[in-house]
Coordinates of C-alpha atoms in Angstrom, one line a residue:
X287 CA 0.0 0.0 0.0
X288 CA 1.3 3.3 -0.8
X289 CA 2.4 5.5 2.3
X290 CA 0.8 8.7 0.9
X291 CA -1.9 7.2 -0.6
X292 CA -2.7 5.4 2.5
X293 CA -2.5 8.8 4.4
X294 CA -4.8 11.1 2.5
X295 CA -7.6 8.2 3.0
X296 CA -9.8 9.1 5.9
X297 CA -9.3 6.1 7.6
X298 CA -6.0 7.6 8.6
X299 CA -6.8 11.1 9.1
X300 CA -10.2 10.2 11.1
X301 CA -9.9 6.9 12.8
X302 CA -6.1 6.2 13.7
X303 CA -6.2 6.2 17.6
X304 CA -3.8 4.8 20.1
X305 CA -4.9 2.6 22.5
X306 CA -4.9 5.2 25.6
X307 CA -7.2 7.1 23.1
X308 CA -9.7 4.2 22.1
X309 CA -10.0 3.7 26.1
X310 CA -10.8 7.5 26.7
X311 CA -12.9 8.0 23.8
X312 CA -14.9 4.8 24.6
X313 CA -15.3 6.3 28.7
X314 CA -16.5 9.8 27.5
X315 CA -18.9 8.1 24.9
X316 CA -20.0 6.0 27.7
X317 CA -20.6 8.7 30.2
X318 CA -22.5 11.2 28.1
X319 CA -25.1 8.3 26.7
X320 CA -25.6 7.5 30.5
X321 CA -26.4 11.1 31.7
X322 CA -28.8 11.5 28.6
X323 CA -30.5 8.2 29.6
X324 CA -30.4 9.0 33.5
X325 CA -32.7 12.0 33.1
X326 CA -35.2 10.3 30.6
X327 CA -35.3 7.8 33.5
X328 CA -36.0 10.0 36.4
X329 CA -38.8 11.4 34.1
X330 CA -40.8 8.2 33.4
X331 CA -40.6 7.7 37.7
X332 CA -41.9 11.6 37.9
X333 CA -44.0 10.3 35.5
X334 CA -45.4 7.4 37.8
X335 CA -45.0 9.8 40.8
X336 CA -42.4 8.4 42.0
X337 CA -38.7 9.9 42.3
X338 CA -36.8 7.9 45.1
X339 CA -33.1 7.9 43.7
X340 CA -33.2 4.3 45.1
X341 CA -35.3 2.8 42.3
X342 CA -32.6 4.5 39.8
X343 CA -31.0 1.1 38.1
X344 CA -27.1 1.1 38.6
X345 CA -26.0 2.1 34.9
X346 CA -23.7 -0.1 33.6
X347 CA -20.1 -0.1 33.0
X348 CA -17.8 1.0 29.8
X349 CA -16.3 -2.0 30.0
X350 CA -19.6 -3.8 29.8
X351 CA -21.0 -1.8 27.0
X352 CA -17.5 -3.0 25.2
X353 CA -18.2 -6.3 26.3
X354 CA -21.4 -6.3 24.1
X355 CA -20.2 -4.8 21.4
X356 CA -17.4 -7.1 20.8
X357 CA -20.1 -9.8 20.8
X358 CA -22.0 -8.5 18.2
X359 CA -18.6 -7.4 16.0
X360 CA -18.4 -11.7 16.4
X361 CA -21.8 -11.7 15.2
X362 CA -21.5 -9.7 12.4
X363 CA -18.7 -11.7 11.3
X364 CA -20.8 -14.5 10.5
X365 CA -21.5 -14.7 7.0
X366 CA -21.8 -18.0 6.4
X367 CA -24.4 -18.5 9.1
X368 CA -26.3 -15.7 7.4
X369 CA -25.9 -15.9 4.1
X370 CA -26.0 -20.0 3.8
X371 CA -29.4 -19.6 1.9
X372 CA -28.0 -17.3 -0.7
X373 CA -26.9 -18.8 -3.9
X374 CA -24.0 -15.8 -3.7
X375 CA -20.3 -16.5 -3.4
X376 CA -20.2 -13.8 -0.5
X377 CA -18.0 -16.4 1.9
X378 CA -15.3 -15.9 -0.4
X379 CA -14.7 -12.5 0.3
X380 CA -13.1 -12.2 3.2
X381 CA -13.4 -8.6 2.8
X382 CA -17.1 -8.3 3.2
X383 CA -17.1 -9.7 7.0
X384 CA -14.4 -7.1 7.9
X385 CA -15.6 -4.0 6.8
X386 CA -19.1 -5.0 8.4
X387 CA -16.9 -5.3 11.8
X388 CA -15.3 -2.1 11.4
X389 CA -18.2 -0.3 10.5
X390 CA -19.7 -1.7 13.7
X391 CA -16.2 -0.5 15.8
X392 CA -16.2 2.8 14.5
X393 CA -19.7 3.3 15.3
X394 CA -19.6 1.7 18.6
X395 CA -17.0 4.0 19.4
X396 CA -18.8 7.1 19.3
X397 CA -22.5 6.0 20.2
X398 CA -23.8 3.7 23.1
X399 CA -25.8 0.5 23.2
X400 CA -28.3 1.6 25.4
X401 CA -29.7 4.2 23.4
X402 CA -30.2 1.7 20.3
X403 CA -31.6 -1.6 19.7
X404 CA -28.3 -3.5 19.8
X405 CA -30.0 -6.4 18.4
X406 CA -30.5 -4.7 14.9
X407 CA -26.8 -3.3 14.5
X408 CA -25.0 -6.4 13.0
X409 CA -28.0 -7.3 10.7
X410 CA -27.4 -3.0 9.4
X411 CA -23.8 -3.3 9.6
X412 CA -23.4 -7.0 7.2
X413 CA -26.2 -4.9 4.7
X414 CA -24.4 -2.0 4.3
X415 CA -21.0 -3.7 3.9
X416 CA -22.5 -5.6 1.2
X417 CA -23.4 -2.9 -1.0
X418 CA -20.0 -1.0 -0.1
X419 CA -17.7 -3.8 -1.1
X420 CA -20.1 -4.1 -4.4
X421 CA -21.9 -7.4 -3.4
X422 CA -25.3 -6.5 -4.8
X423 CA -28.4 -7.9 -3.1
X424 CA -31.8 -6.8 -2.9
X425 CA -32.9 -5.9 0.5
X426 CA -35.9 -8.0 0.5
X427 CA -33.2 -10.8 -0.2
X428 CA -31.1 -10.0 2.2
X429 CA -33.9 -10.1 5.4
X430 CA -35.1 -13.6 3.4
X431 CA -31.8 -14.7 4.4
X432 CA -31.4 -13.4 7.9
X433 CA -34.9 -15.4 8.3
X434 CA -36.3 -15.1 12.2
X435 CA -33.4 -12.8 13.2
X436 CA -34.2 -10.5 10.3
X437 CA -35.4 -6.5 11.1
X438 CA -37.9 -5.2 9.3
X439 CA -37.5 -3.6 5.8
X440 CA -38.3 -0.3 7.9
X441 CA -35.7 -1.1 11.1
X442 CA -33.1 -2.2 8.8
X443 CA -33.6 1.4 6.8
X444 CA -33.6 3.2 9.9
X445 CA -30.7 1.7 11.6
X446 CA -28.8 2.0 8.2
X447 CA -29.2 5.7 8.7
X448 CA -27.8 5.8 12.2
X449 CA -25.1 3.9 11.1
X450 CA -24.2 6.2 8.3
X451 CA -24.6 9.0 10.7
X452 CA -22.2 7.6 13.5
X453 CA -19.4 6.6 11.6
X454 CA -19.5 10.2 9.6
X455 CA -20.6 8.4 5.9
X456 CA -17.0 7.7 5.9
X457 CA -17.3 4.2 4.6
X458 CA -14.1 3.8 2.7
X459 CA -12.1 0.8 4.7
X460 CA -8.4 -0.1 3.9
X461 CA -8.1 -3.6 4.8
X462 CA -4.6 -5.7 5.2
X463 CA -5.9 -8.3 2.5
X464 CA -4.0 -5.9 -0.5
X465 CA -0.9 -5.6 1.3
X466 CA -0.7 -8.7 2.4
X467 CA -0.6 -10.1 -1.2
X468 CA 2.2 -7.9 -1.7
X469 CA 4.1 -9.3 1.0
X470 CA 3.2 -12.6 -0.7
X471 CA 4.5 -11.7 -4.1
X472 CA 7.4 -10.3 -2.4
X473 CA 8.4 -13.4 -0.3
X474 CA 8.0 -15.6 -3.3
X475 CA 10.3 -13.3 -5.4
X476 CA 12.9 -13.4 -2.4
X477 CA 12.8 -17.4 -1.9
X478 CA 13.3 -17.4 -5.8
X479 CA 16.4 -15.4 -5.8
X480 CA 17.7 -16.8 -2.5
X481 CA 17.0 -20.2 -1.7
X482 CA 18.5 -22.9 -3.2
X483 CA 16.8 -24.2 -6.1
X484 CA 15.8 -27.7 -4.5
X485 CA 13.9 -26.1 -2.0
X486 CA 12.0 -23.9 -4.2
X487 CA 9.3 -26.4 -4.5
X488 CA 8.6 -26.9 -0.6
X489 CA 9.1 -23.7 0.1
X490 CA 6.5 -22.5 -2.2
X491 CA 4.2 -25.1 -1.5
X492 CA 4.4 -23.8 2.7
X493 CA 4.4 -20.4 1.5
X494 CA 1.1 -20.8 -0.5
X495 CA -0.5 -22.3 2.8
X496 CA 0.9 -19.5 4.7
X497 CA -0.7 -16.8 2.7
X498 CA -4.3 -18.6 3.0
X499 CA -3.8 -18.7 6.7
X500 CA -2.7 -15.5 6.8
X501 CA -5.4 -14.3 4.9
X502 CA -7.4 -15.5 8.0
X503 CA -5.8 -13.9 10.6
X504 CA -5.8 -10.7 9.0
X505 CA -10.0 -11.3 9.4
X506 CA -9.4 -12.1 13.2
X507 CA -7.3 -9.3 13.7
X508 CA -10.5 -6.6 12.6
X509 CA -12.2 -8.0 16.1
X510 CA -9.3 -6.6 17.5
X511 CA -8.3 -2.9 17.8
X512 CA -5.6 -3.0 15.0
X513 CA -7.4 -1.4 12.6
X514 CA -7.0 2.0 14.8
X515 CA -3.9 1.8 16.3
X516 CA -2.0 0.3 12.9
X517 CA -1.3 0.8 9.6
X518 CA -2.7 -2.3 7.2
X519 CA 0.9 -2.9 6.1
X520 CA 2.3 -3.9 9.4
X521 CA -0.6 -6.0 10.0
X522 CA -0.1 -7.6 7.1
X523 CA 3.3 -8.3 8.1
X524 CA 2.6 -9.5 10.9
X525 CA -0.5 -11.9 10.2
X526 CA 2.0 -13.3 7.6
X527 CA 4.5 -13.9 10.0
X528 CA 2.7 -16.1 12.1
X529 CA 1.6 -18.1 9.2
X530 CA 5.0 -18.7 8.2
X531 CA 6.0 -19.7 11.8
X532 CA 3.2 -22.8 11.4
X533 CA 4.7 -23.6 7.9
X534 CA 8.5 -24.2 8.4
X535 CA 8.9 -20.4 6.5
X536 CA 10.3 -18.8 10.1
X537 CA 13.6 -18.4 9.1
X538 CA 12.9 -17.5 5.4
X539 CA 10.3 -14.5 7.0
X540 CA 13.2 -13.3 9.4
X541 CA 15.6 -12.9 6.3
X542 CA 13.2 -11.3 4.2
X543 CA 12.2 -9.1 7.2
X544 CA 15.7 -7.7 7.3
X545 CA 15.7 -6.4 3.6
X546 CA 12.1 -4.8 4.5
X547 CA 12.2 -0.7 4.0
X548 CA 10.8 0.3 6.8
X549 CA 9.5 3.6 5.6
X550 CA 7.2 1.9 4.1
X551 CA 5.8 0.2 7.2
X552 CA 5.5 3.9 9.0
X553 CA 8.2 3.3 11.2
X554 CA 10.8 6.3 10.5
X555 CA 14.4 5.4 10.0
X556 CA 17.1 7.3 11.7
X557 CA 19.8 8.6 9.4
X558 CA 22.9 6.2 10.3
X559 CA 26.9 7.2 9.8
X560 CA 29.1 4.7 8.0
X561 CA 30.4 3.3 11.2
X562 CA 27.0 2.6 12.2
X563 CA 26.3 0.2 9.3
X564 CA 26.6 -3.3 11.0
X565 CA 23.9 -2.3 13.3
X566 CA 21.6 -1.5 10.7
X567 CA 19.6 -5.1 10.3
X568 CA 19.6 -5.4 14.0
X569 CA 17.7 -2.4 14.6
X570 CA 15.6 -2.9 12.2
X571 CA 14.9 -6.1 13.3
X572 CA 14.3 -4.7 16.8
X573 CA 12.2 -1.9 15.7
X574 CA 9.9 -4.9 13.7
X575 CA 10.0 -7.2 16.7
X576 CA 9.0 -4.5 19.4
X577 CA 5.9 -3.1 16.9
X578 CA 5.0 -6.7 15.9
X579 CA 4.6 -8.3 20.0
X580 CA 1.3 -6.3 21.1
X581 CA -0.3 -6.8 18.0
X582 CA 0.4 -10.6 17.6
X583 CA -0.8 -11.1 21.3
X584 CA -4.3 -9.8 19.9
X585 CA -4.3 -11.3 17.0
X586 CA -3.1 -14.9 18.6
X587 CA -6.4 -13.8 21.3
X588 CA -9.2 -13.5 19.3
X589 CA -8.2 -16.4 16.4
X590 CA -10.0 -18.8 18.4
X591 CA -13.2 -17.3 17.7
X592 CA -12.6 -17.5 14.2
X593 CA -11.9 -20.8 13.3
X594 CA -13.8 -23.7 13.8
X595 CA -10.8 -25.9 13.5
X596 CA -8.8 -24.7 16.6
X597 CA -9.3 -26.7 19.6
X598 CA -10.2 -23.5 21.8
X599 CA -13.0 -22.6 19.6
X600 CA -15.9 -23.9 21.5
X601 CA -14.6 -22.5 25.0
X602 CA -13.4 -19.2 23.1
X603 CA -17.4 -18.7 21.8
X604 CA -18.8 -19.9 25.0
X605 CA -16.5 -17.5 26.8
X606 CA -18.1 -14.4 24.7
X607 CA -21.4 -15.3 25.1
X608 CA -21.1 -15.8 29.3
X609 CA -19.2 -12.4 29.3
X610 CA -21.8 -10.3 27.0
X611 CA -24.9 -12.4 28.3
X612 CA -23.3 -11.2 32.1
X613 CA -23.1 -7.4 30.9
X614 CA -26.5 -7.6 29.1
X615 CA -28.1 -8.2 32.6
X616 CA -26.8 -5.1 33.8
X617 CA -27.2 -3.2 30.3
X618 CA -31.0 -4.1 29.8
X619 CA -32.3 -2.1 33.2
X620 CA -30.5 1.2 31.6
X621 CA -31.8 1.0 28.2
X622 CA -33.0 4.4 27.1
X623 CA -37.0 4.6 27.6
X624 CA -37.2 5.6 23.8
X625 CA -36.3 2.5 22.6
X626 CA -40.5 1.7 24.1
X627 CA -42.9 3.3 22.1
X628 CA -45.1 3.1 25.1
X629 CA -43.0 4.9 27.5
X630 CA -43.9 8.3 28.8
X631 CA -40.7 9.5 27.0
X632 CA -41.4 8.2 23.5
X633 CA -45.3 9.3 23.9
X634 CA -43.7 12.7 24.8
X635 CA -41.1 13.5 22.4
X636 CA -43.8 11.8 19.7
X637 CA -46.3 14.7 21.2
X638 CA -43.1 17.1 20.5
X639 CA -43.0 16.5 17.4
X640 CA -46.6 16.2 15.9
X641 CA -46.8 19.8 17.5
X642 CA -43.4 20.9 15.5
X643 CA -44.8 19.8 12.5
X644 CA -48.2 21.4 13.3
X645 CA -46.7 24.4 14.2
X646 CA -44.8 24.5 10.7
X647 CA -48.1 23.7 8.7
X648 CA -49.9 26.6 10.2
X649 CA -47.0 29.1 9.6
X650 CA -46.3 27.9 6.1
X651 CA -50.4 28.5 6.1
X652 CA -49.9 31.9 7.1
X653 CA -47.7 32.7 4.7
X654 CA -49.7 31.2 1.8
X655 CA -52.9 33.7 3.6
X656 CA -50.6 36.6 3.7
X657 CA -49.6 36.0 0.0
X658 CA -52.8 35.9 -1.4
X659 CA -53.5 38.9 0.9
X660 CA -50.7 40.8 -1.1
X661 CA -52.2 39.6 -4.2
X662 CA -55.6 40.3 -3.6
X663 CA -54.9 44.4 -2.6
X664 CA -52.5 44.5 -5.9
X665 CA -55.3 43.0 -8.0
X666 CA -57.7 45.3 -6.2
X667 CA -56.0 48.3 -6.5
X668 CA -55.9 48.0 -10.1
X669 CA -59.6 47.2 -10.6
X670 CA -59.9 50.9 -8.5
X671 CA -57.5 52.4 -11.5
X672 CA -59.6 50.4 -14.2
X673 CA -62.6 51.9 -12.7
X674 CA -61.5 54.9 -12.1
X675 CA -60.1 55.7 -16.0

């Protein structure tokens, strides 16, 4: 990927965050969506005349609200589960399961789950994905497939709007997939014009199986918080580096790591003297190590979830589910009251509006009355001259 390119795009300039930033961002969200439900609240007990702080529900926690979320980022990710009906080839693009995550990250991080129906975000997030990574579907297709889970042609519409809204319309996502098949064209060159020519064959075959399981691992790494806090290209990197561990390509990776510019993995070299020349590949090779540990950690973390193969992938699912079923308990109690149509706050800000849009019929009235007022005394007064001649 190209480094200037890659930082004109928006998902550079908008959504690159460092983890201390995620955490604070994620806290303020949290706290301003629990004030704004907290007095909606303590209006529907004035409503029931009753105000006793004690009957307030304990809101929940940010770290519960993430809890959720990463749930239904899982969720969202499962395309085969809800797209098995389709006679599409949708599973084979990898691409459509991560930008639906991402688009449900980035909104997540600026809007709160207890002021929506969380239930209906996944279902928004996989449709809109869809028609961004040109799958086409028809909508009416598309809830077919979901079948009992589906929204409603109007939920699904509405929900797509607040979706838009909260991530800013910026749906342009730069995934890891293009650079990793650079990385893959580049290793095969290297193993070509390095390796000894009876090992070409093996080592093609291993690196073939490293770039499909790479290719994986770059779709578990969009459950993580990569996507913010690094550019595709080190991901990339990365994700192919642990697939080349599992194929017998470790030491061919580390080589080729070595002869990797760095510049053009955002990690700034330092202008070096001649005398410092023998150092070079072993700082570069720190500088790689130290940026690739974190990341791997998280990738490693969440694979589980992923792959149906791994022998952690039960407990790894049941896991999420206890964890987001536990933070739902103490999410549900604090939902916003406008998520009820019956409430007292729904009814209310319903009342609001029907008077709003009253209130603009009769003015536009007015000035419809006023206008043929001013018409009628021009057309009059020129009758009066008419007569008058």
């Amino acid at each position: 990927m190209d480094k200037q390119l890659y930082e004109q795009s928006t998902q550079y300039r908008h959504w690159r965050r460092t983890s201390s930033e995620l955490l604070q961002i994620r806290q303020d969200t949290h706290l301003q969506a629990v004030e704004r439900v907290t007095l909606l609240l303590k209006d529907e007990l004035r409503h029931k005349n009753s105000i006793s702080a004690d009957e307030l529900p304990s809101p929940p926690t940010s770290q519960q609200i993430h809890n959720v979320v990463k749930f239904f980022e899982h969720g969202a990710h499962n395309f085969s589960e809800h797209f098995r009906n389709l006679n599409k080839e949708t599973n084979k693009n990898w691409s459509d399961r991560a930008t639906a995550i991402i688009f449900l990250k980035r909104w997540a991080l600026y809007n709160s789950l207890i002021d929506h129906d969380q239930k209906l975000l996944p279902a928004t997030c996989l449709y809109l994905a869809l028609k961004c990574e040109n799958v086409p579907i028809a909508r009416d297709e598309y809830l077919l497939a979901l079948g009992k889970t589906a929204p409603s042609a109007e939920q699904l519409l509405d929900y797509e709007g607040r979706i838009l809204q909260g991530i800013g319309f910026e749906l342009s996502v730069r995934h890891p997939f293009w650079p990793l098949k650079g990385f893959y064209i580049k290793l095969h060159e290297y193993i070509q014009a390095t390796a000894p020519a009876m090992l070409h064959s093996s080592h093609f075959g291993n690196l073939s199986k490293s770039y499909a399981e790479a290719h994986r691992l770059v779709l578990a790494s969009s459950l993580t918080d990569l996507y913010f806090t690094h550019w595709p290209a080190q991901i990339a990197l990365i994700c192919l580096r642990v697939a080349c561990k599992r194929h017998f390509l470790e030491d061919v990776m580390q080589q080729y790591m070595q002869n990797i510019e760095l510049a053009s993995l955002a990690i700034e070299e330092e202008e070096r003297t001649p005398e410092q020349t023998l150092l070079q590949q072993t700082q570069k090779q720190e500088a790689l190590l130290e940026l690739m540990k974190d990341a791997e950690h998280q990738i490693l973390e969440v694979e589980p979830l992923i792959t149906p193969s791994h022998p952690k992938h039960l407990d790894a699912i049941s896991a999420l589910r206890k964890v987001a079923s536990e933070a739902n308990k103490a999410i549900r109690p604090y939902l916003s009251p406008l998520l009820d149509a019956n409430s007292y706050s729904s009814k209310r800000v319903k009342e609001e509006a029907e008077q709003e849009r009253e209130r603009k019929r009769m003015k536009k009235n007015a000035g419809f009355q006023l206008k043929n007022e001013a018409f009628s005394n021009v057309f009059g007064a020129i009758d009066v001259e008419k007569g008058a001649e």
